[in-house]
């Protein structure tokens, strides 16, 4: 597919760029243009490892359309759910889509997702937008527009509510997150200096270590032969004793150099400064984390991004009327298999009797496929509402009137038999 065809495929043929737009003015006095930091921090291996680690774990989460009703949460539109959870656009999977969004989020501190719709407003695809610069425009009605300038020279202007926009380091500017030109550059420069010192120390290790002085004057080829014979005899691994001898025809002068380099503690410090920029540590990078450490990583890093995405997806994908009817986008994290087997068993044992989890959801936690009938919720009969117990008590005080089959329901404070009564395990009469 050529560039022109790809451009039209993403932004469509029916988009008419609005005319007579002017630059948006912000109260903070900042410009309406955002240009990403072109120091390319993503080219640094440590920066990329951090970004990739977060992207891989967030990519295991699942965007989902649900609707809140009076009877609880129900699944939303099947077509939209397929798009969100499986194939946001023809060129990438849902996991790749989230990974790309996270990469842009950390590289630029801004991530834009274009919402492609048909003429009826139905969502067709979602595209993360790579851009050279972004401008915020406004029309006579003070509606916001965003103009993307691409590296190939092309540009497109769409309404701001047609893009999903999440930002990081959102402080001084009213609309954009601050770029990485200041915060991360200093830490990366320090890390580069440490790496360079190690490379230089390796090079210095092969520097000149001594001089052989030959008596008299030798031709260049004779000097080379004598040098080769000396190094092969005394400087190679063949000389296991480490002792050399010379006659009065030559003398050896040793050169000593002091090689200074950063120690491991300094290297770790330089690397940790970059890790702290992401809120992670080396264990997350290498996958050598404990269950508690992963939970902390989820709560401090993954969950905040997930909340931003779900709130912005909900706001931009649905109209005010649709949101008023309970439509929203959530992010499921049941694919994050960070818990040990023992912890998963405890969770299942706790949630299953209350109906909070189905058999198929339990099977998914352990990596098994669903079974027929596994989506039905199972509820233990050993539970009842507190308000029901109060009603049973009142009926009991009236001599059992209204109490089914004359069964005795205990008073408050006698809850030891309440579970059995509701669950059918006790049939004591007054």
CSV table of C-alpha atoms in Angstrom, one decimal, residues 18-194:
chain,number,residue,atom,x,y,z
A,18,UNK,CA,-12.2,23.1,8.4
A,19,UNK,CA,-11.4,26.5,7.1
A,20,UNK,CA,-10.9,29.8,8.9
A,21,UNK,CA,-9.4,28.3,12.0
A,22,UNK,CA,-7.1,30.3,14.2
A,23,UNK,CA,-4.5,29.3,16.8
A,24,UNK,CA,-5.9,28.4,20.2
A,25,UNK,CA,-4.9,30.7,23.0
A,26,UNK,CA,-4.1,29.2,26.4
A,27,UNK,CA,-4.4,30.9,29.8
A,28,UNK,CA,-0.9,29.8,30.8
A,29,UNK,CA,0.6,31.7,27.8
A,30,UNK,CA,2.1,28.6,26.3
A,31,UNK,CA,2.1,28.1,22.5
A,32,UNK,CA,-0.6,26.0,20.8
A,33,UNK,CA,2.1,23.8,19.2
A,34,UNK,CA,3.6,20.7,20.6
A,35,UNK,CA,6.8,19.3,19.1
A,36,UNK,CA,8.2,16.0,20.5
A,37,UNK,CA,11.7,16.0,21.9
A,38,UNK,CA,13.9,14.8,19.1
A,39,UNK,CA,16.7,13.7,21.3
A,40,UNK,CA,15.2,10.2,20.6
A,41,UNK,CA,15.3,8.8,24.2
A,42,UNK,CA,13.7,5.6,22.8
A,43,UNK,CA,17.1,4.9,21.1
A,44,UNK,CA,18.6,4.4,24.5
A,45,UNK,CA,18.6,0.7,25.5
A,46,UNK,CA,17.6,1.4,29.2
A,47,UNK,CA,14.8,3.8,28.2
A,48,UNK,CA,13.5,1.3,25.7
A,49,UNK,CA,13.7,-1.6,28.2
A,50,UNK,CA,11.6,0.3,30.6
A,51,UNK,CA,9.1,1.3,28.0
A,52,UNK,CA,8.9,-2.2,26.6
A,53,UNK,CA,8.4,-3.8,30.0
A,54,UNK,CA,5.4,-1.5,30.8
A,55,UNK,CA,4.0,-1.9,27.3
A,56,UNK,CA,4.2,-5.7,27.4
A,57,UNK,CA,2.4,-6.0,30.7
A,58,UNK,CA,-0.3,-3.4,29.8
A,59,UNK,CA,-0.8,-5.1,26.5
A,60,UNK,CA,-2.1,-8.1,28.4
A,61,UNK,CA,-5.0,-6.1,29.7
A,62,UNK,CA,-8.3,-6.0,27.8
A,63,UNK,CA,-10.4,-3.0,26.8
A,64,UNK,CA,-14.1,-3.8,26.9
A,65,UNK,CA,-17.4,-2.0,26.3
A,66,UNK,CA,-20.0,-2.6,29.0
A,67,UNK,CA,-23.3,-1.0,30.1
A,68,UNK,CA,-24.4,-0.4,33.6
A,69,UNK,CA,-28.1,-1.3,34.1
A,70,UNK,CA,-30.4,-1.6,37.0
A,71,UNK,CA,-29.8,-5.3,37.0
A,72,UNK,CA,-26.0,-4.9,37.0
A,73,UNK,CA,-23.2,-4.8,34.4
A,74,UNK,CA,-23.9,-6.3,31.0
A,75,UNK,CA,-21.7,-6.6,27.9
A,76,UNK,CA,-22.0,-3.8,25.3
A,77,UNK,CA,-21.9,-3.8,21.6
A,78,UNK,CA,-20.3,-7.0,20.2
A,79,UNK,CA,-18.7,-5.2,17.1
A,80,UNK,CA,-17.2,-2.5,19.3
A,81,UNK,CA,-15.9,-5.2,21.8
A,82,UNK,CA,-14.3,-7.1,18.9
A,83,UNK,CA,-12.6,-3.9,17.8
A,84,UNK,CA,-11.4,-3.0,21.3
A,85,UNK,CA,-10.3,-6.5,22.4
A,86,UNK,CA,-9.0,-8.1,19.2
A,87,UNK,CA,-8.4,-5.8,16.2
A,88,UNK,CA,-8.5,-2.1,16.7
A,89,UNK,CA,-7.5,-1.5,13.1
A,90,UNK,CA,-6.5,-3.7,10.1
A,91,UNK,CA,-2.7,-3.2,10.8
A,92,UNK,CA,-2.3,-4.3,14.4
A,93,UNK,CA,-3.7,-6.6,17.1
A,94,UNK,CA,-5.2,-5.2,20.4
A,95,UNK,CA,-2.0,-6.1,22.2
A,96,UNK,CA,0.2,-4.3,19.6
A,97,UNK,CA,-2.2,-1.4,19.7
A,98,UNK,CA,-1.8,-0.9,23.5
A,99,UNK,CA,2.0,-1.4,23.3
A,100,UNK,CA,2.3,1.3,20.7
A,101,UNK,CA,0.1,3.7,22.7
A,102,UNK,CA,2.3,3.1,25.8
A,103,UNK,CA,5.5,3.7,23.8
A,104,UNK,CA,4.2,7.0,22.5
A,105,UNK,CA,2.9,7.9,26.0
A,106,UNK,CA,6.4,7.6,27.5
A,107,UNK,CA,8.4,8.8,24.5
A,108,UNK,CA,6.4,11.9,23.9
A,109,UNK,CA,4.5,12.2,27.2
A,110,UNK,CA,1.5,12.5,24.9
A,111,UNK,CA,-0.4,9.7,23.0
A,112,UNK,CA,-3.0,10.4,20.4
A,113,UNK,CA,-5.5,7.8,19.0
A,114,UNK,CA,-7.6,8.8,16.0
A,115,UNK,CA,-11.2,7.5,16.1
A,116,UNK,CA,-12.2,6.5,12.5
A,117,UNK,CA,-16.0,6.6,12.1
A,118,UNK,CA,-18.4,5.9,9.2
A,119,UNK,CA,-20.9,8.5,8.0
A,120,UNK,CA,-23.4,7.3,10.7
A,121,UNK,CA,-20.9,7.8,13.5
A,122,UNK,CA,-20.2,4.2,14.2
A,123,UNK,CA,-16.6,3.4,15.2
A,124,UNK,CA,-14.7,1.7,12.4
A,125,UNK,CA,-11.1,1.6,13.7
A,126,UNK,CA,-8.7,3.2,16.2
A,127,UNK,CA,-5.3,4.3,15.0
A,128,UNK,CA,-2.4,5.5,17.2
A,129,UNK,CA,-1.1,8.6,15.5
A,130,UNK,CA,2.7,9.1,14.8
A,131,UNK,CA,3.3,12.8,14.3
A,132,UNK,CA,6.0,15.4,13.8
A,133,UNK,CA,4.2,18.1,15.6
A,134,UNK,CA,0.7,18.9,16.8
A,135,UNK,CA,-1.2,22.2,16.7
A,136,UNK,CA,-4.4,23.1,18.6
A,137,UNK,CA,-6.8,25.3,16.5
A,138,UNK,CA,-10.2,26.8,17.3
A,139,UNK,CA,-13.1,28.0,15.2
A,140,UNK,CA,-15.6,30.8,15.7
A,141,UNK,CA,-17.6,28.7,18.1
A,142,UNK,CA,-14.5,28.0,20.2
A,143,UNK,CA,-14.6,24.3,19.3
A,144,UNK,CA,-11.1,22.8,19.5
A,145,UNK,CA,-9.4,21.1,16.5
A,146,UNK,CA,-6.1,19.3,16.4
A,147,UNK,CA,-3.8,19.6,13.4
A,148,UNK,CA,-1.3,16.7,12.9
A,149,UNK,CA,1.8,17.5,10.9
A,150,UNK,CA,3.5,14.3,9.7
A,151,UNK,CA,7.1,13.7,8.9
A,152,UNK,CA,6.3,13.1,5.3
A,153,UNK,CA,5.0,16.6,4.9
A,154,UNK,CA,1.3,15.8,5.0
A,155,UNK,CA,-1.1,17.2,7.5
A,156,UNK,CA,-4.6,16.6,8.7
A,157,UNK,CA,-6.9,18.6,10.9
A,158,UNK,CA,-9.7,17.0,12.8
A,159,UNK,CA,-11.9,17.9,15.8
A,160,UNK,CA,-10.2,17.4,19.1
A,161,UNK,CA,-13.1,15.1,20.3
A,162,UNK,CA,-12.3,12.8,17.4
A,163,UNK,CA,-9.0,11.8,19.0
A,164,UNK,CA,-8.3,10.0,22.3
A,165,UNK,CA,-5.5,12.0,24.1
A,166,UNK,CA,-3.7,10.9,27.2
A,167,UNK,CA,-0.8,12.7,28.7
A,168,UNK,CA,2.0,12.4,31.2
A,169,UNK,CA,3.8,15.1,33.3
A,170,UNK,CA,0.6,17.2,32.7
A,171,UNK,CA,1.6,20.3,34.7
A,172,UNK,CA,2.4,23.7,33.1
A,173,UNK,CA,0.5,23.4,29.8
A,174,UNK,CA,-3.3,23.3,29.7
A,175,UNK,CA,-3.5,20.6,27.1
A,176,UNK,CA,-0.2,18.8,26.5
A,177,UNK,CA,2.1,16.8,28.7
A,178,UNK,CA,5.6,18.2,28.9
A,179,UNK,CA,8.1,16.6,26.6
A,180,UNK,CA,11.3,14.8,27.7
A,181,UNK,CA,13.7,17.5,26.7
A,182,UNK,CA,14.5,18.4,30.3
A,183,UNK,CA,13.5,15.8,32.8
A,184,UNK,CA,14.9,12.6,31.2
A,185,UNK,CA,17.7,14.2,29.2
A,186,UNK,CA,20.0,14.8,32.2
A,187,UNK,CA,19.6,11.3,33.5
A,188,UNK,CA,20.2,9.8,30.1
A,189,UNK,CA,23.3,11.9,29.6
A,190,UNK,CA,24.7,10.7,32.9
A,191,UNK,CA,24.0,7.1,31.9
A,192,UNK,CA,25.7,7.6,28.6
A,193,UNK,CA,28.7,9.0,30.3
A,194,UNK,CA,29.0,5.9,32.5
